[in-house]
Amino acid sequence: MAPNVCAAAECNNGGRTKMEGTVLHSLPTKNQALCKLWVTKCKRNFVNVRTAKISSNHFTVDDYERDLQHELLALPPRRRLKVGAVPSVFVLRSHGEVVNSSRESRMKIREKRVILEEILASSSSQAGHKKELLCSAENVPEIEISTGQSLQETSDSRQCLISEDEFLEVKAQLKKLKNQVLIQKHQIVSLKSRLINQQKLAKAAMKLSKIFSKNIQKTFSEQQVQKLSDKRPKWTSEDIVKALTLRSLSLKAYETALSIWNIPLPATSTLRS
């Protein structure tokens, strides 16, 4: 038996013949008792529990967990079996009828057959009438199963309906998530705007720095520019001659320009030496 084909008897669902929308479930090997029950339902002489799989067609809707998230988003539900789920629906290709493996349904069918046989035994009708009743007895399981399926479909349709409280709760959570997304979008836009402004300011500062550096070099010497940058310059003879010329005019004016106006000039101690 191929591992990608359903292990149930008279079911070849899987592989190239896999029906659309069906899922193949692996056997619950961790639960030995449940695994044995699955193997019994397959009705085969040998089943490799490690590789065998059973199609989702053999499970009812009640065997699966509800997927509220996909239901709200109108997506196909994810097939997740409940703990302890057992395959109970099987298709016999020879008769084309669905057989439910539950013990209760089989007991009901047997009881009806016994009642019909008693009626036939006590009846003195003709052989043709007896044959007609036997045919009706054979059709009883089909009627029972059809009724059970309709009831099951009605039950499933009711279970698919989400309660109002659950819907409101999920709706509130979605609204909260949307608000958080909007807040984060606004924060991203604000950060981008600040980044662009900082880049513009950096370019403007670089431009002003170049202009300032170009203009200041026209006014001051290289040593004076170094002193403006809080560096200790090595004064040239030309700088010292100019400073001595200014100091000879007025010592007080020279000290005022040096200490108060912060003009980059050699210190008076440098001029003395």
Tab-separated table of C-alpha atoms in Angstrom, residues 18-224:
chain	number	residue	atom	x	y	z
A	18	LYS	CA	-6.639	12.407	-4.598
A	19	MET	CA	-9.940	14.268	-4.360
A	20	GLU	CA	-9.802	18.049	-4.197
A	21	GLY	CA	-10.130	19.468	-0.675
A	22	THR	CA	-9.246	16.223	1.109
A	23	VAL	CA	-6.404	15.715	3.583
A	24	LEU	CA	-4.526	12.541	4.516
A	25	HIS	CA	-4.075	12.129	8.289
A	26	SER	CA	-1.278	10.053	9.807
A	27	LEU	CA	-2.196	7.429	12.402
A	28	PRO	CA	-1.889	8.503	16.073
A	29	THR	CA	1.107	6.283	16.849
A	30	LYS	CA	1.749	8.042	20.183
A	31	ASN	CA	-1.584	6.730	21.512
A	32	GLN	CA	-1.438	2.941	21.009
A	33	ALA	CA	-5.055	2.282	21.983
A	34	LEU	CA	-6.353	4.940	19.622
A	35	CYS	CA	-3.996	3.755	16.879
A	36	LYS	CA	-5.330	0.185	17.165
A	37	LEU	CA	-8.872	1.514	16.846
A	38	TRP	CA	-7.927	3.369	13.650
A	39	VAL	CA	-6.342	0.195	12.254
A	40	THR	CA	-9.521	-1.758	13.043
A	41	LYS	CA	-11.599	0.802	11.144
A	42	CYS	CA	-9.391	0.352	8.073
A	43	LYS	CA	-10.613	-3.284	7.767
A	44	ARG	CA	-7.388	-4.537	6.200
A	45	ASN	CA	-5.267	-7.604	7.055
A	46	PHE	CA	-2.116	-5.498	7.510
A	47	VAL	CA	-1.583	-1.773	8.051
A	48	ASN	CA	1.844	-0.161	8.483
A	49	VAL	CA	1.084	2.327	11.255
A	50	ARG	CA	4.253	4.325	10.578
A	51	THR	CA	3.457	5.225	6.970
A	52	ALA	CA	-0.290	4.615	6.650
A	53	LYS	CA	-2.691	7.535	6.325
A	54	ILE	CA	-6.479	7.900	6.393
A	55	SER	CA	-8.387	10.361	4.241
A	56	SER	CA	-10.417	13.193	5.741
A	57	ASN	CA	-13.487	11.775	3.944
A	58	HIS	CA	-13.750	9.160	6.710
A	59	PHE	CA	-14.202	11.792	9.444
A	60	THR	CA	-17.213	13.924	10.287
A	61	VAL	CA	-17.178	17.670	10.769
A	62	ASP	CA	-17.505	17.136	14.519
A	63	ASP	CA	-14.124	15.343	14.493
A	64	TYR	CA	-12.314	18.567	13.529
A	65	GLU	CA	-11.436	21.604	15.594
A	66	ARG	CA	-13.005	24.894	14.518
A	67	ASP	CA	-10.738	27.422	12.822
A	68	LEU	CA	-12.291	30.740	13.864
A	69	GLN	CA	-9.504	32.800	12.322
A	70	HIS	CA	-9.983	31.351	8.831
A	71	GLU	CA	-13.782	31.500	9.183
A	72	LEU	CA	-13.677	35.243	9.861
A	73	LEU	CA	-11.235	35.828	7.006
A	74	ALA	CA	-13.347	33.687	4.631
A	75	LEU	CA	-10.445	31.272	4.067
A	76	PRO	CA	-10.579	27.468	3.737
A	77	PRO	CA	-10.514	25.936	7.248
A	78	ARG	CA	-7.384	24.122	8.386
A	79	ARG	CA	-8.042	20.403	9.018
A	80	ARG	CA	-6.988	19.690	12.611
A	81	LEU	CA	-8.461	16.590	14.237
A	82	LYS	CA	-9.673	16.705	17.806
A	83	VAL	CA	-7.886	14.606	20.410
A	84	GLY	CA	-9.379	11.114	20.373
A	85	ALA	CA	-11.084	11.478	16.972
A	86	VAL	CA	-11.855	8.147	15.219
A	87	PRO	CA	-12.745	7.611	11.529
A	88	SER	CA	-16.412	6.672	11.297
A	89	VAL	CA	-17.584	7.259	7.692
A	90	PHE	CA	-16.725	4.760	4.950
A	91	VAL	CA	-17.851	4.347	1.320
A	92	LEU	CA	-18.521	0.928	-0.179
A	93	ARG	CA	-17.933	1.228	-3.932
A	94	SER	CA	-19.907	-1.931	-4.727
A	95	HIS	CA	-23.176	-0.454	-3.463
A	96	GLY	CA	-22.379	3.245	-3.553
A	97	GLU	CA	-23.790	3.814	-0.079
A	98	VAL	CA	-22.249	5.511	2.931
A	99	VAL	CA	-21.904	3.286	5.987
A	100	ASN	CA	-21.556	4.786	9.442
A	101	SER	CA	-19.501	2.530	11.700
A	102	SER	CA	-21.123	3.613	14.927
A	103	ARG	CA	-22.566	0.711	16.936
A	104	GLU	CA	-25.778	2.580	17.704
A	105	SER	CA	-26.789	2.991	14.040
A	106	ARG	CA	-26.144	-0.707	13.323
A	107	MET	CA	-28.305	-1.769	16.285
A	108	LYS	CA	-31.185	0.384	15.017
A	109	ILE	CA	-30.929	-1.202	11.555
A	110	ARG	CA	-30.958	-4.716	13.027
A	111	GLU	CA	-33.996	-3.955	15.195
A	112	LYS	CA	-35.958	-2.748	12.161
A	113	ARG	CA	-35.023	-5.828	10.193
A	114	VAL	CA	-36.148	-8.110	13.039
A	115	ILE	CA	-39.495	-6.283	13.231
A	116	LEU	CA	-40.026	-6.610	9.490
A	117	GLU	CA	-39.137	-10.307	9.541
A	118	GLU	CA	-41.680	-10.915	12.319
A	119	ILE	CA	-44.325	-9.122	10.254
A	120	LEU	CA	-43.441	-11.235	7.247
A	121	ALA	CA	-43.538	-14.451	9.272
A	122	SER	CA	-46.993	-13.684	10.670
A	123	SER	CA	-48.361	-12.415	7.413
A	124	SER	CA	-50.291	-14.776	5.096
A	125	SER	CA	-49.854	-12.595	2.056
A	126	GLN	CA	-48.597	-13.863	-1.261
A	127	ALA	CA	-44.972	-14.432	-2.198
A	128	GLY	CA	-44.879	-11.295	-4.331
A	129	HIS	CA	-45.965	-9.157	-1.384
A	130	LYS	CA	-43.363	-10.855	0.813
A	131	LYS	CA	-40.641	-10.115	-1.708
A	132	GLU	CA	-41.718	-6.467	-1.834
A	133	LEU	CA	-41.436	-6.178	1.953
A	134	LEU	CA	-37.991	-7.780	1.885
A	135	CYS	CA	-36.885	-5.207	-0.648
A	136	SER	CA	-38.205	-2.428	1.571
A	137	ALA	CA	-36.277	-3.944	4.503
A	138	GLU	CA	-33.075	-3.782	2.476
A	139	ASN	CA	-33.705	-0.116	1.769
A	140	VAL	CA	-34.153	0.743	5.450
A	141	PRO	CA	-30.417	1.367	6.102
A	142	GLU	CA	-30.304	3.821	3.209
A	143	ILE	CA	-33.268	5.765	4.653
A	144	GLU	CA	-31.732	5.725	8.117
A	145	ILE	CA	-28.366	6.938	6.897
A	146	SER	CA	-29.871	9.631	4.688
A	147	THR	CA	-31.855	10.955	7.657
A	148	GLY	CA	-28.784	10.800	9.852
A	149	GLN	CA	-26.772	12.685	7.262
A	150	SER	CA	-29.392	15.430	6.940
A	151	LEU	CA	-29.499	15.801	10.714
A	152	GLN	CA	-25.727	15.865	10.801
A	153	GLU	CA	-25.589	18.515	8.061
A	154	THR	CA	-28.091	20.623	10.019
A	155	SER	CA	-26.027	20.220	13.166
A	156	ASP	CA	-22.840	21.091	11.285
A	157	SER	CA	-24.406	24.203	9.758
A	158	ARG	CA	-25.445	25.348	13.230
A	159	GLN	CA	-21.985	24.697	14.628
A	160	CYS	CA	-20.365	26.700	11.818
A	161	LEU	CA	-22.276	29.758	12.973
A	162	ILE	CA	-20.061	31.791	15.314
A	163	SER	CA	-21.696	33.229	18.396
A	164	GLU	CA	-22.293	36.968	18.597
A	165	ASP	CA	-20.022	37.392	21.634
A	166	GLU	CA	-17.136	35.597	19.914
A	167	PHE	CA	-17.649	37.647	16.766
A	168	LEU	CA	-17.643	40.937	18.704
A	169	GLU	CA	-14.544	39.900	20.629
A	170	VAL	CA	-12.620	39.008	17.476
A	171	LYS	CA	-13.873	42.168	15.779
A	172	ALA	CA	-12.606	44.274	18.692
A	173	GLN	CA	-9.210	42.570	18.494
A	174	LEU	CA	-9.001	43.261	14.752
A	175	LYS	CA	-9.916	46.905	15.340
A	176	LYS	CA	-7.222	47.173	18.019
A	177	LEU	CA	-4.626	45.681	15.676
A	178	LYS	CA	-5.633	48.098	12.898
A	179	ASN	CA	-5.221	51.050	15.281
A	180	GLN	CA	-1.773	49.817	16.292
A	181	VAL	CA	-0.782	49.497	12.634
A	182	LEU	CA	-1.971	53.061	11.931
A	183	ILE	CA	-0.002	54.405	14.911
A	184	GLN	CA	3.139	52.635	13.717
A	185	LYS	CA	2.650	54.016	10.193
A	186	HIS	CA	2.385	57.572	11.587
A	187	GLN	CA	5.545	57.014	13.639
A	188	ILE	CA	7.408	55.773	10.553
A	189	VAL	CA	6.297	58.832	8.550
A	190	SER	CA	7.376	61.130	11.399
A	191	LEU	CA	10.793	59.456	11.652
A	192	LYS	CA	11.307	59.706	7.885
A	193	SER	CA	10.431	63.424	8.000
A	194	ARG	CA	12.874	64.022	10.858
A	195	LEU	CA	15.591	62.113	9.030
A	196	ILE	CA	15.084	64.179	5.879
A	197	ASN	CA	15.257	67.424	7.912
A	198	GLN	CA	18.445	66.301	9.648
A	199	GLN	CA	20.011	65.435	6.293
A	200	LYS	CA	19.104	68.902	4.970
A	201	LEU	CA	20.566	70.560	8.080
A	202	ALA	CA	23.751	68.505	7.750
A	203	LYS	CA	24.157	69.583	4.101
A	204	ALA	CA	23.523	73.226	5.025
A	205	ALA	CA	26.051	73.045	7.876
A	206	MET	CA	28.644	71.509	5.566
A	207	LYS	CA	28.063	74.259	3.017
A	208	LEU	CA	28.340	77.007	5.661
A	209	SER	CA	31.486	75.400	7.036
A	210	LYS	CA	33.129	75.508	3.606
A	211	ILE	CA	32.093	79.146	3.103
A	212	PHE	CA	33.323	80.115	6.596
A	213	SER	CA	36.599	78.286	6.101
A	214	LYS	CA	37.140	79.979	2.738
A	215	ASN	CA	36.368	83.479	4.078
A	216	ILE	CA	38.329	83.125	7.311
A	217	GLN	CA	41.444	82.088	5.415
A	218	LYS	CA	41.293	85.431	3.613
A	219	THR	CA	41.351	87.321	6.955
A	220	PHE	CA	43.576	85.225	9.230
A	221	SER	CA	46.763	83.297	8.768
A	222	GLU	CA	47.000	79.523	9.068
A	223	GLN	CA	48.291	79.780	12.663
A	224	GLN	CA	45.420	82.094	13.643
